[in-house]
Short mmCIF file of C-alpha atoms and ligand atoms in Angstrom, two decimals:
data_model
loop_
_atom_site.label_atom_id
_atom_site.label_comp_id
_atom_site.label_asym_id
_atom_site.label_seq_id
_atom_site.Cartn_x
_atom_site.Cartn_y
_atom_site.Cartn_z
CA UNK A 1 0.05 -0.10 0.07
CA UNK A 2 1.46 3.45 -1.03
CA UNK A 3 0.70 6.99 -0.20
CA UNK A 4 0.30 7.98 -3.70
CA UNK A 5 -3.15 9.52 -4.58
CA UNK A 6 -5.22 10.04 -7.51
CA UNK A 7 -7.25 13.30 -8.03
CA UNK A 8 -10.61 13.24 -9.65
CA UNK A 9 -11.65 16.51 -11.03
CA UNK A 10 -15.58 16.62 -11.33
CA UNK A 11 -17.09 19.67 -13.03
CA UNK A 12 -18.73 22.07 -10.61
CA UNK A 13 -17.49 19.97 -7.62
CA UNK A 14 -14.50 20.03 -5.25
CA UNK A 15 -11.68 17.59 -6.46
CA UNK A 16 -11.81 14.20 -4.82
CA UNK A 17 -8.48 12.51 -3.65
CA UNK A 18 -8.59 8.76 -4.03
CA UNK A 19 -5.61 6.74 -2.62
CA UNK A 20 -3.82 4.27 -4.84
CA UNK A 21 -3.15 0.78 -3.65
CA UNK A 22 -0.42 -1.35 -4.70
CA UNK A 23 -0.41 -5.12 -4.78
CA UNK A 24 2.82 -7.39 -4.72
CA UNK A 25 2.67 -7.43 -8.72
CA UNK A 26 0.28 -5.96 -11.16
CA UNK A 27 -1.05 -2.55 -11.93
CA UNK A 28 -2.01 0.25 -9.34
CA UNK A 29 -5.39 0.33 -8.06
CA UNK A 30 -7.45 3.38 -7.30
CA UNK A 31 -9.38 2.91 -4.20
CA UNK A 32 -12.88 4.53 -5.03
CA UNK A 33 -14.26 3.39 -1.82
CA UNK A 34 -14.78 6.98 -0.45
CA UNK A 35 -16.30 8.36 -3.64
CA UNK A 36 -19.83 7.89 -2.62
CA UNK A 37 -19.24 10.74 -0.03
CA UNK A 38 -18.96 13.16 -2.99
CA UNK A 39 -22.31 11.92 -4.31
CA UNK A 40 -21.02 9.80 -7.35
CA UNK A 41 -20.42 6.30 -8.13
CA UNK A 42 -18.29 4.63 -10.70
CA UNK A 43 -20.00 2.80 -13.70
CA UNK A 44 -18.21 -0.35 -14.90
CA UNK A 45 -20.44 -3.06 -16.24
CA UNK A 46 -18.72 -6.32 -16.84
CA UNK A 47 -16.00 -5.22 -14.35
CA UNK A 48 -13.48 -4.18 -17.03
CA UNK A 49 -11.60 -1.86 -14.69
CA UNK A 50 -12.87 -2.91 -11.38
CA UNK A 51 -11.13 -4.95 -8.87
CA UNK A 52 -14.13 -6.61 -6.74
CA UNK A 53 -11.62 -7.76 -3.70
CA UNK A 54 -8.16 -8.26 -2.52
CA UNK A 55 -6.81 -11.70 -3.05
CA UNK A 56 -3.57 -13.73 -2.51
CA UNK A 57 -4.66 -16.76 -4.35
CA UNK A 58 -3.97 -16.38 -7.90
CA UNK A 59 -2.40 -13.80 -10.32
CA UNK A 60 -2.65 -13.38 -13.98
CA UNK A 61 -0.77 -11.36 -16.37
CA UNK A 62 -2.96 -11.50 -19.43
CA UNK A 63 -0.54 -9.42 -21.52
CA UNK A 64 2.46 -11.89 -20.85
CA UNK A 65 0.55 -15.12 -20.71
CA UNK A 66 1.14 -15.73 -17.03
CA UNK A 67 -0.73 -17.55 -14.54
CA UNK A 68 0.48 -17.93 -10.95
CA UNK A 69 -1.09 -20.00 -8.10
CA UNK A 70 0.23 -18.49 -4.69
CA UNK A 71 3.36 -17.40 -6.88
CA UNK A 72 3.85 -20.85 -8.66
CA UNK A 73 3.66 -20.91 -12.55
CA UNK A 74 0.78 -22.96 -13.68
CA UNK A 75 3.38 -24.71 -16.11
CA UNK A 76 5.55 -25.92 -13.13
CA UNK A 77 2.57 -27.09 -11.17
CA UNK A 78 1.26 -29.16 -14.24
CA UNK A 79 4.64 -30.62 -14.84
CA UNK A 80 5.99 -31.32 -11.29
CA UNK A 81 2.81 -31.26 -9.07
CA UNK A 82 -0.53 -33.12 -8.96
CA UNK A 83 -4.17 -32.01 -8.41
CA UNK A 84 -4.38 -32.80 -4.70
CA UNK A 85 -1.07 -30.86 -4.03
CA UNK A 86 -2.39 -27.78 -5.99
CA UNK A 87 -5.65 -28.24 -3.79
CA UNK A 88 -3.42 -27.84 -0.75
CA UNK A 89 -1.66 -24.91 -2.20
CA UNK A 90 -4.65 -23.03 -3.08
CA UNK A 91 -6.34 -23.66 0.16
CA UNK A 92 -3.46 -23.20 2.44
CA UNK A 93 -0.97 -20.85 0.65
CA UNK A 94 1.98 -23.23 0.70
CA UNK A 95 2.73 -26.67 -1.03
CA UNK A 96 2.51 -29.35 1.47
CA UNK A 97 5.67 -31.33 2.65
CA UNK A 98 5.50 -35.12 2.40
CA UNK A 99 3.80 -35.51 5.84
CA UNK A 100 1.31 -32.68 5.22
CA UNK A 101 0.52 -34.11 1.81
CA UNK A 102 -0.06 -37.63 3.10
CA UNK A 103 -2.35 -36.32 5.81
CA UNK A 104 -4.29 -34.14 3.29
CA UNK A 105 -4.73 -37.06 0.69
CA UNK A 106 -5.97 -39.29 3.46
CA UNK A 107 -8.44 -36.56 4.73
CA UNK A 108 -10.01 -36.07 1.31
CA UNK A 109 -9.97 -39.86 0.99
CA UNK A 110 -11.92 -40.23 4.19
CA UNK A 111 -14.76 -38.09 2.44
CA UNK A 112 -15.05 -39.44 -1.09
CA UNK A 113 -18.48 -41.25 -0.45
CA UNK A 114 -21.71 -39.22 -0.30
CA UNK A 115 -24.76 -39.92 1.78
CA UNK A 116 -26.62 -42.85 0.61
CA UNK A 117 -29.80 -40.81 0.80
CA UNK A 118 -28.36 -38.37 -1.86
CA UNK A 119 -28.80 -41.10 -4.29
CA UNK A 120 -32.58 -40.79 -4.17
CA UNK A 121 -32.20 -37.21 -5.47
CA UNK A 122 -31.04 -38.36 -9.00
CA UNK A 123 -34.35 -40.27 -9.38
CA UNK A 124 -36.23 -37.07 -9.47
CA UNK A 125 -34.33 -35.96 -12.81
CA UNK A 126 -35.02 -37.31 -16.30
CA UNK A 127 -32.38 -39.60 -17.55
CA UNK A 128 -31.77 -37.15 -20.40
CA UNK A 129 -31.28 -34.09 -18.08
CA UNK A 130 -28.26 -32.10 -18.83
CA UNK A 131 -25.48 -33.05 -16.21
CA UNK A 132 -24.93 -29.65 -15.15
CA UNK A 133 -28.57 -29.14 -14.39
CA UNK A 134 -28.40 -32.08 -11.98
CA UNK A 135 -25.10 -31.00 -10.57
CA UNK A 136 -26.71 -27.46 -9.54
CA UNK A 137 -29.24 -29.52 -7.68
CA UNK A 138 -27.28 -32.34 -6.04
CA UNK A 139 -24.40 -30.02 -4.85
CA UNK A 140 -27.03 -27.50 -3.58
CA UNK A 141 -28.49 -30.27 -1.70
CA UNK A 142 -25.26 -31.27 0.12
CA UNK A 143 -26.16 -28.55 2.65
CA UNK A 144 -29.33 -30.66 3.60
CA UNK A 145 -26.81 -33.52 4.40
CA UNK A 146 -23.81 -32.02 6.19
CA UNK A 147 -25.44 -29.83 8.83
CA UNK A 148 -22.34 -30.48 11.25
CA UNK A 149 -20.17 -28.17 8.97
CA UNK A 150 -22.39 -25.26 8.12
CA UNK A 151 -21.43 -22.76 10.77
CA UNK A 152 -19.45 -20.17 8.39
CA UNK A 153 -17.84 -18.44 11.27
CA UNK A 154 -16.31 -21.46 12.57
CA UNK A 155 -12.81 -21.97 10.80
CA UNK A 156 -12.80 -25.69 11.40
CA UNK A 157 -16.46 -25.95 9.84
CA UNK A 158 -15.06 -23.98 6.76
CA UNK A 159 -12.09 -26.49 6.61
CA UNK A 160 -14.36 -29.53 6.75
CA UNK A 161 -16.64 -28.17 4.16
CA UNK A 162 -13.79 -27.46 1.93
CA UNK A 163 -12.41 -30.97 2.20
CA UNK A 164 -15.84 -32.49 1.73
CA UNK A 165 -16.50 -30.45 -1.43
CA UNK A 166 -12.99 -31.54 -3.01
CA UNK A 167 -13.67 -35.12 -2.12
CA UNK A 168 -17.29 -35.51 -2.96
CA UNK A 169 -17.15 -33.66 -6.44
CA UNK A 170 -15.67 -36.51 -8.54
CA UNK A 171 -18.25 -38.96 -6.99
CA UNK A 172 -21.16 -36.71 -7.67
CA UNK A 173 -19.78 -36.10 -11.25
CA UNK A 174 -19.54 -39.57 -11.88
CA UNK A 175 -22.88 -40.47 -10.42
CA UNK A 176 -24.43 -38.07 -12.80
CA UNK A 177 -23.01 -39.68 -15.70
CA UNK A 178 -23.94 -43.03 -14.61
CA UNK A 179 -27.41 -41.92 -14.10
CA UNK A 180 -27.58 -40.62 -17.70
CA UNK A 181 -26.27 -43.94 -18.88
CA UNK A 182 -28.72 -46.01 -16.61
CA UNK A 183 -25.71 -47.83 -15.27
CA UNK A 184 -25.18 -48.77 -11.63
CA UNK A 185 -23.33 -45.93 -9.61
CA UNK A 186 -19.81 -46.89 -8.62
CA UNK A 187 -18.37 -46.36 -5.27
CA UNK A 188 -15.23 -44.54 -4.76
CA UNK A 189 -12.22 -46.44 -4.40
CA UNK A 190 -9.53 -44.89 -1.95
CA UNK A 191 -6.63 -47.10 -2.95
CA UNK A 192 -6.53 -45.12 -6.37
CA UNK A 193 -5.29 -41.64 -7.05
CA UNK A 194 -7.83 -38.80 -7.43
CA UNK A 195 -7.82 -38.82 -11.01
CA UNK A 196 -7.73 -42.66 -11.37
CA UNK A 197 -10.70 -43.04 -8.95
CA UNK A 198 -12.72 -40.42 -11.05
CA UNK A 199 -12.00 -42.44 -14.34
CA UNK A 200 -12.70 -45.82 -12.44
CA UNK A 201 -16.35 -44.44 -11.17
CA UNK A 202 -16.83 -43.10 -14.72
CA UNK A 203 -15.91 -45.82 -16.89
CA UNK A 204 -15.94 -49.28 -14.64
CA UNK A 205 -18.99 -51.32 -13.81
CA UNK A 206 -19.46 -53.70 -11.06
CA UNK A 207 -19.11 -56.56 -13.66
CA UNK A 208 -16.09 -55.29 -15.18
CA UNK A 209 -13.27 -53.61 -13.51
CA UNK A 210 -10.67 -52.50 -16.29
CA UNK A 211 -7.19 -51.28 -15.02
CA UNK A 212 -6.96 -47.29 -15.56
CA UNK A 213 -4.30 -45.99 -17.94
CA UNK A 214 -1.66 -44.08 -16.40
CA UNK A 215 -1.39 -41.67 -19.27
CA UNK A 216 -5.08 -40.99 -19.08
CA UNK A 217 -5.15 -40.72 -15.42
CA UNK A 218 -2.26 -38.16 -15.73
CA UNK A 219 -4.05 -36.35 -18.56
CA UNK A 220 -7.23 -36.20 -16.43
CA UNK A 221 -4.98 -34.88 -13.36
CA UNK A 222 -3.54 -32.26 -15.52
CA UNK A 223 -6.92 -31.16 -16.73
CA UNK A 224 -8.11 -30.75 -13.02
CA UNK A 225 -4.72 -28.89 -12.24
CA UNK A 226 -5.11 -26.54 -15.30
CA UNK A 227 -8.96 -25.58 -14.34
CA UNK A 228 -8.35 -25.32 -10.45
CA UNK A 229 -8.53 -21.61 -10.15
CA UNK A 230 -8.63 -18.47 -12.34
CA UNK A 231 -8.74 -15.64 -9.95
CA UNK A 232 -12.09 -13.49 -10.15
CA UNK A 233 -13.82 -15.04 -13.23
CA UNK A 234 -17.75 -14.90 -13.38
CA UNK A 235 -18.23 -18.19 -11.38
CA UNK A 236 -15.62 -17.26 -8.73
CA UNK A 237 -17.15 -13.89 -8.49
CA UNK A 238 -20.47 -15.45 -7.92
CA UNK A 239 -19.55 -17.82 -5.08
CA UNK A 240 -18.02 -14.68 -3.44
CA UNK A 241 -20.95 -12.79 -4.13
CA UNK A 242 -23.27 -15.52 -2.70
CA UNK A 243 -20.87 -16.20 0.22
CA UNK A 244 -20.86 -12.57 1.07
CA UNK A 245 -24.44 -12.84 2.27
CA UNK A 246 -23.65 -15.58 4.77
CA UNK A 247 -24.74 -18.42 2.54
CA UNK A 248 -23.58 -21.85 3.26
CA UNK A 249 -20.54 -23.25 1.30
CA UNK A 250 -22.58 -26.00 -0.53
CA UNK A 251 -25.19 -23.32 -1.59
CA UNK A 252 -22.27 -20.99 -2.70
CA UNK A 253 -20.70 -23.74 -4.85
CA UNK A 254 -24.01 -24.59 -6.52
CA UNK A 255 -24.19 -20.89 -7.48
CA UNK A 256 -20.84 -21.12 -8.82
CA UNK A 257 -21.72 -24.26 -10.75
CA UNK A 258 -24.69 -22.27 -12.22
CA UNK A 259 -22.66 -19.40 -13.43
CA UNK A 260 -20.09 -21.64 -14.87
CA UNK A 261 -22.57 -23.47 -17.06
CA UNK A 262 -22.76 -20.67 -19.58
CA UNK A 263 -20.94 -21.01 -23.09
CA UNK A 264 -19.05 -17.69 -22.65
CA UNK A 265 -17.26 -19.46 -19.39
CA UNK A 266 -17.23 -23.09 -18.53
CA UNK A 267 -19.64 -24.05 -21.22
CA UNK A 268 -17.06 -23.31 -23.91
CA UNK A 269 -15.43 -26.71 -23.79
CA UNK A 270 -18.71 -28.28 -24.65
CA UNK A 271 -19.38 -25.67 -27.16
CA UNK A 272 -16.09 -26.47 -28.97
CA UNK A 273 -17.11 -29.85 -29.79
CA UNK A 274 -20.77 -28.71 -30.94
CA UNK A 275 -19.06 -26.19 -32.92
CA UNK A 276 -16.81 -28.88 -34.69
CA UNK A 277 -19.87 -31.16 -35.25
CA UNK A 278 -21.60 -27.95 -36.94
CA UNK A 279 -18.64 -27.31 -39.24
CA UNK A 280 -18.69 -30.85 -40.16
CA UNK A 281 -15.73 -30.82 -42.63
CA UNK A 282 -12.60 -29.15 -43.37
CA UNK A 283 -14.17 -27.86 -46.64
CA UNK A 284 -16.73 -25.70 -44.56
CA UNK A 285 -13.89 -23.85 -42.54
CA UNK A 286 -13.85 -20.76 -44.80
CA UNK A 287 -17.56 -20.33 -44.30
CA UNK A 288 -17.32 -20.45 -40.61
CA UNK A 289 -14.23 -18.06 -40.39
CA UNK A 290 -16.34 -15.61 -42.36
CA UNK A 291 -19.32 -15.99 -40.07
CA UNK A 292 -17.13 -15.36 -37.03
CA UNK A 293 -15.77 -12.12 -38.41
CA UNK A 294 -19.28 -10.96 -39.48
CA UNK A 295 -20.42 -8.54 -36.95
CA UNK A 296 -24.13 -9.33 -37.86
CA UNK A 297 -23.66 -12.92 -37.25
CA UNK A 298 -23.64 -14.27 -33.63
CA UNK A 299 -21.51 -17.10 -34.38
CA UNK A 300 -18.00 -17.05 -32.59
CA UNK A 301 -15.17 -19.55 -32.81
CA UNK A 302 -15.53 -21.47 -29.62
CA UNK A 303 -12.37 -22.03 -27.69
CA UNK A 304 -10.84 -18.87 -28.92
CA UNK A 305 -10.28 -15.63 -27.16
CA UNK A 306 -10.17 -14.58 -23.47
CA UNK A 307 -11.18 -11.77 -21.43
CA UNK A 308 -7.85 -11.51 -19.63
CA UNK A 309 -5.19 -13.24 -22.01
CA UNK A 310 -4.67 -10.97 -24.86
CA UNK A 311 -1.28 -12.60 -25.83
CA UNK A 312 -1.66 -16.68 -25.13
CA UNK A 313 -3.45 -18.75 -22.51
CA UNK A 314 -0.62 -20.44 -20.72
CA UNK A 315 -2.99 -23.25 -19.89
CA UNK A 316 -3.50 -24.20 -23.51
CA UNK A 317 0.14 -24.75 -24.07
CA UNK A 318 0.26 -27.50 -21.52
CA UNK A 319 -3.14 -28.70 -22.59
CA UNK A 320 -1.88 -28.96 -26.35
CA UNK A 321 1.12 -31.19 -25.04
CA UNK A 322 -1.24 -33.29 -23.02
CA UNK A 323 -3.52 -33.59 -25.94
CA UNK A 324 -0.72 -34.96 -28.05
CA UNK A 325 0.24 -37.51 -25.26
CA UNK A 326 -3.42 -38.72 -25.09
CA UNK A 327 -3.78 -39.00 -28.85
CA UNK A 328 -0.57 -41.13 -29.07
CA UNK A 329 -1.70 -43.41 -26.14
CA UNK A 330 -5.03 -44.06 -27.72
CA UNK A 331 -3.42 -44.41 -31.25
CA UNK A 332 -5.79 -41.71 -32.72
CA UNK A 333 -4.27 -40.43 -35.83
CA UNK A 334 -6.85 -39.72 -38.33
CA UNK A 335 -9.66 -38.41 -36.42
CA UNK A 336 -11.78 -36.04 -38.78
CA UNK A 337 -13.04 -33.92 -35.98
CA UNK A 338 -9.38 -33.38 -34.67
CA UNK A 339 -8.01 -32.80 -38.13
CA UNK A 340 -10.65 -29.96 -38.24
CA UNK A 341 -9.67 -28.78 -34.87
CA UNK A 342 -6.10 -28.48 -35.97
CA UNK A 343 -6.90 -26.68 -39.26
CA UNK A 344 -9.00 -24.13 -37.42
CA UNK A 345 -6.20 -23.51 -35.00
CA UNK A 346 -3.76 -22.87 -37.78
CA UNK A 347 -6.16 -20.74 -39.72
CA UNK A 348 -7.10 -18.56 -36.80
CA UNK A 349 -3.60 -18.12 -35.56
CA UNK A 350 -2.49 -16.82 -39.07
CA UNK A 351 -5.65 -14.84 -40.03
CA UNK A 352 -5.33 -10.95 -39.52
CA UNK A 353 -8.85 -10.59 -37.86
CA UNK A 354 -7.80 -13.11 -35.12
CA UNK A 355 -4.11 -11.75 -34.91
CA UNK A 356 -5.39 -8.15 -34.56
CA UNK A 357 -7.70 -8.92 -31.72
CA UNK A 358 -5.37 -11.41 -30.02
CA UNK A 359 -7.67 -14.24 -30.21
CA UNK A 360 -5.68 -17.49 -29.55
CA UNK A 361 -6.91 -21.07 -28.65
CA UNK A 362 -7.87 -20.99 -24.76
CA UNK A 363 -7.82 -23.89 -22.46
CA UNK A 364 -11.15 -25.18 -23.53
CA UNK A 365 -10.07 -25.60 -27.13
CA UNK A 366 -7.83 -28.42 -26.27
CA UNK A 367 -9.58 -29.76 -23.02
CA UNK A 368 -12.64 -30.70 -25.32
CA UNK A 369 -10.57 -32.60 -27.63
CA UNK A 370 -8.79 -34.54 -24.84
CA UNK A 371 -11.86 -35.36 -22.99
CA UNK A 372 -13.63 -36.58 -26.09
CA UNK A 373 -10.65 -38.71 -26.86
CA UNK A 374 -10.80 -40.15 -23.26
CA UNK A 375 -14.46 -41.20 -23.99
CA UNK A 376 -16.06 -38.55 -21.94
CA UNK A 377 -19.25 -37.38 -23.54
CA UNK A 378 -19.45 -33.57 -24.43
CA UNK A 379 -22.39 -32.92 -22.06
CA UNK A 380 -20.05 -33.87 -19.17
CA UNK A 381 -17.27 -31.43 -19.97
CA UNK A 382 -18.51 -28.44 -18.04
CA UNK A 383 -19.23 -30.80 -15.15
CA UNK A 384 -15.49 -31.87 -15.13
CA UNK A 385 -14.58 -28.13 -15.20
CA UNK A 386 -17.01 -27.66 -12.15
CA UNK A 387 -15.23 -30.61 -10.44
CA UNK A 388 -11.79 -29.06 -10.99
CA UNK A 389 -12.74 -25.57 -10.16
CA UNK A 390 -14.46 -26.52 -6.99
CA UNK A 391 -11.26 -26.00 -5.04
CA UNK A 392 -10.53 -22.44 -6.36
CA UNK A 393 -14.10 -21.47 -5.60
CA UNK A 394 -13.82 -22.64 -1.98
CA UNK A 395 -10.12 -21.11 -1.38
CA UNK A 396 -11.69 -17.78 -2.48
CA UNK A 397 -14.82 -18.24 -0.15
CA UNK A 398 -12.54 -19.22 2.57
CA UNK A 399 -10.11 -16.32 1.93
CA UNK A 400 -13.06 -13.82 2.01
CA UNK A 401 -14.52 -15.24 5.22
CA UNK A 402 -11.15 -15.28 6.95
CA UNK A 403 -11.04 -11.43 7.10
CA UNK A 404 -13.53 -8.77 7.54
CA UNK A 405 -15.74 -8.59 4.54
CA UNK A 406 -18.94 -6.78 3.48
CA UNK A 407 -21.82 -8.02 1.61
CA UNK A 408 -21.54 -7.69 -2.15
CA UNK A 409 -23.81 -4.99 -3.29
CA UNK A 410 -23.18 -3.27 -6.62
CA UNK A 411 -24.82 0.07 -7.33
CA UNK A 412 -26.54 1.03 -10.84
CA UNK A 413 -26.89 3.86 -13.23
CA UNK A 414 -30.73 4.11 -13.38
CA UNK A 415 -32.21 5.01 -16.72
CA UNK A 416 -35.90 4.08 -16.09
CA UNK A 417 -39.00 6.35 -15.51
CA UNK A 418 -38.77 9.03 -12.61
CA UNK A 419 -41.38 8.74 -9.91
CA UNK A 420 -44.94 9.09 -11.37
CA UNK A 421 -48.53 8.58 -10.18
CA UNK A 422 -50.56 5.29 -10.44
CA UNK A 423 -53.75 5.59 -12.69
CA UNK A 424 -56.56 3.40 -11.63
CA UNK A 425 -57.07 0.50 -14.10
CA UNK A 426 -60.25 2.23 -15.47
CA UNK A 427 -58.48 5.24 -16.25
CA UNK A 428 -55.52 3.52 -18.13
CA UNK A 429 -55.63 3.74 -21.96
N1 CMC B 1 -14.71 -15.60 -32.27
C1 CMC B 1 -14.81 -14.51 -33.18
N2 CMC B 1 -14.48 -13.17 -32.86
C2 CMC B 1 -14.27 -12.99 -31.44
C3 CMC B 1 -14.23 -14.22 -30.58
C4 CMC B 1 -14.33 -15.42 -31.06
N3 CMC B 1 -14.30 -16.46 -30.25
N4 CMC B 1 -14.00 -13.67 -29.38
C5 CMC B 1 -13.95 -12.45 -29.44
N5 CMC B 1 -14.00 -11.90 -30.50
C6 CMC B 1 -14.18 -10.60 -31.11
C7 CMC B 1 -15.23 -9.71 -30.82
O1 CMC B 1 -16.38 -9.98 -31.68
C8 CMC B 1 -14.63 -8.41 -30.65
O2 CMC B 1 -14.41 -7.80 -32.11
P1 CMC B 1 -14.54 -6.32 -32.38
O3 CMC B 1 -13.36 -5.75 -31.47
O4 CMC B 1 -14.49 -6.15 -33.86
O5 CMC B 1 -15.99 -5.84 -31.72
C9 CMC B 1 -13.09 -8.71 -30.13
O6 CMC B 1 -12.96 -9.97 -30.67
C10 CMC B 1 -12.95 -8.54 -28.83
O7 CMC B 1 -13.87 -9.33 -28.09
P2 CMC B 1 -14.86 -9.18 -26.78
O8 CMC B 1 -16.18 -9.92 -26.86
O9 CMC B 1 -14.83 -7.85 -26.57
O10 CMC B 1 -13.84 -9.98 -25.70
P3 CMC B 1 -14.27 -10.31 -24.19
O11 CMC B 1 -13.21 -10.11 -23.34
O12 CMC B 1 -15.71 -9.48 -24.03
O13 CMC B 1 -14.88 -11.79 -24.38
C11 CMC B 1 -14.70 -14.21 -24.41
C12 CMC B 1 -14.07 -12.92 -23.93
C13 CMC B 1 -13.89 -15.44 -23.84
C14 CMC B 1 -16.05 -14.13 -23.78
C15 CMC B 1 -14.93 -14.33 -25.89
O14 CMC B 1 -13.81 -14.15 -26.57
C16 CMC B 1 -15.74 -15.61 -26.35
O15 CMC B 1 -16.88 -15.26 -26.32
N6 CMC B 1 -14.97 -16.53 -26.78
C17 CMC B 1 -15.57 -17.93 -27.10
C18 CMC B 1 -16.22 -18.60 -25.83
C19 CMC B 1 -14.91 -19.21 -25.24
O16 CMC B 1 -13.98 -19.92 -25.82
N7 CMC B 1 -15.07 -18.89 -23.80
C20 CMC B 1 -13.88 -19.64 -23.06
C21 CMC B 1 -13.05 -18.65 -22.27
S1 CMC B 1 -11.85 -19.44 -21.38
C22 CMC B 1 -12.56 -20.43 -20.17
C23 CMC B 1 -12.84 -19.59 -18.81
O17 CMC B 1 -12.05 -18.83 -18.42
O18 CMC B 1 -13.91 -19.64 -18.60
#
């Protein structure tokens, strides 16, 4: 925090001094909290110029393509760490030592099952319901099962809720998939790693237990790491906003899942595959590139562009490498959809429209291709994003509750009618 000030000159009013705050890295931030005393608000729909909170968890430099969790570059975490270690880091601020890691992993494994009664919730949904619709419901329902950890002012309760959420999300996600398939739900296996256990619950059945490929488990784990947190995006901000009213953690995470569902956010990985289906063939690419550039056409190239990364998405680089490993493991060489994806990638990277606007493939472009190759249906893609992001959401929720905070309550620029008198129904035209 520095003593530097900004001065706001408002015509016809006294100048307003506003403190300038500095973080450990990143641009200076003008503190406008005292501005209301002058009778003014700021206007920033979409939060393009507004920091909604102070945080120590994740740092992004969109121009340089940098993503750090608690200071550690995402590339190093993806290469040398695993998802549960990354969870520990996000939740606690430091990487665990061997003893801390063993205790954390065992703690998570203690909580992998969900209450048997929760299974009955699934029967209320149609089998063809979108998995994200079911996830919103069953994650919100956790608050009806785990009453013993709902005191948000108790740090121990917050800790147990965080562990429960990280532990139960793969179980719930796999249950959603099995329900849609009409297959028996698989119980978690605590002798497997986090990613192996998820693939086991997804793809094994009680009558056939196949070993999990280490390459696919590693790819899954990387997908989890690369989606674990991304500072104040729409879903994380939703979780913080819901949490600021004192709502319980399971309700807050359900709100985050709802916000993630949209195609401009977590729904993009599913939208990438739907787009590839729609384009159909390499010969149609030119038509679709023209549509993407046409201002009067709502079509966008899904998996391209990012609100913050205006150079490249560092997660996409790691994801591309994992994509190559998975395709080699599965022996996929001549997949027409993949060929289409690679061709789109190449064209968009060289086309002036995309170059001028810094529209690069983002994490969802490659994760969609990997998930499809592993055999995960497209409707489950955003569920997997939600599973992985839960630790980021809950870390931000915990961070917010650990220091003094205010309920989130944005102001507005009102452009509606001014006060007027009601006319009785018989007098209205
Ligand atoms: N295809 C074609 N044109 C695009 C695209 C795209 N995917 N993305 C942005 N543009 C154009 C946009 O039309 C605008 O053009 P102009 O300056 O001529 O008006 C310019 O690029 C700037 O775009 P913007 O809409 O102002 O950028 P934004 O920061 O508001 O939106 C975005 C970011 C991610 C919502 C957007 O790029 C998009 O919709 N991309 C496709 C969806 C997608 O892949 N989303 C996943 C994001 S990564 C996962 C996550 O973190 O949630």
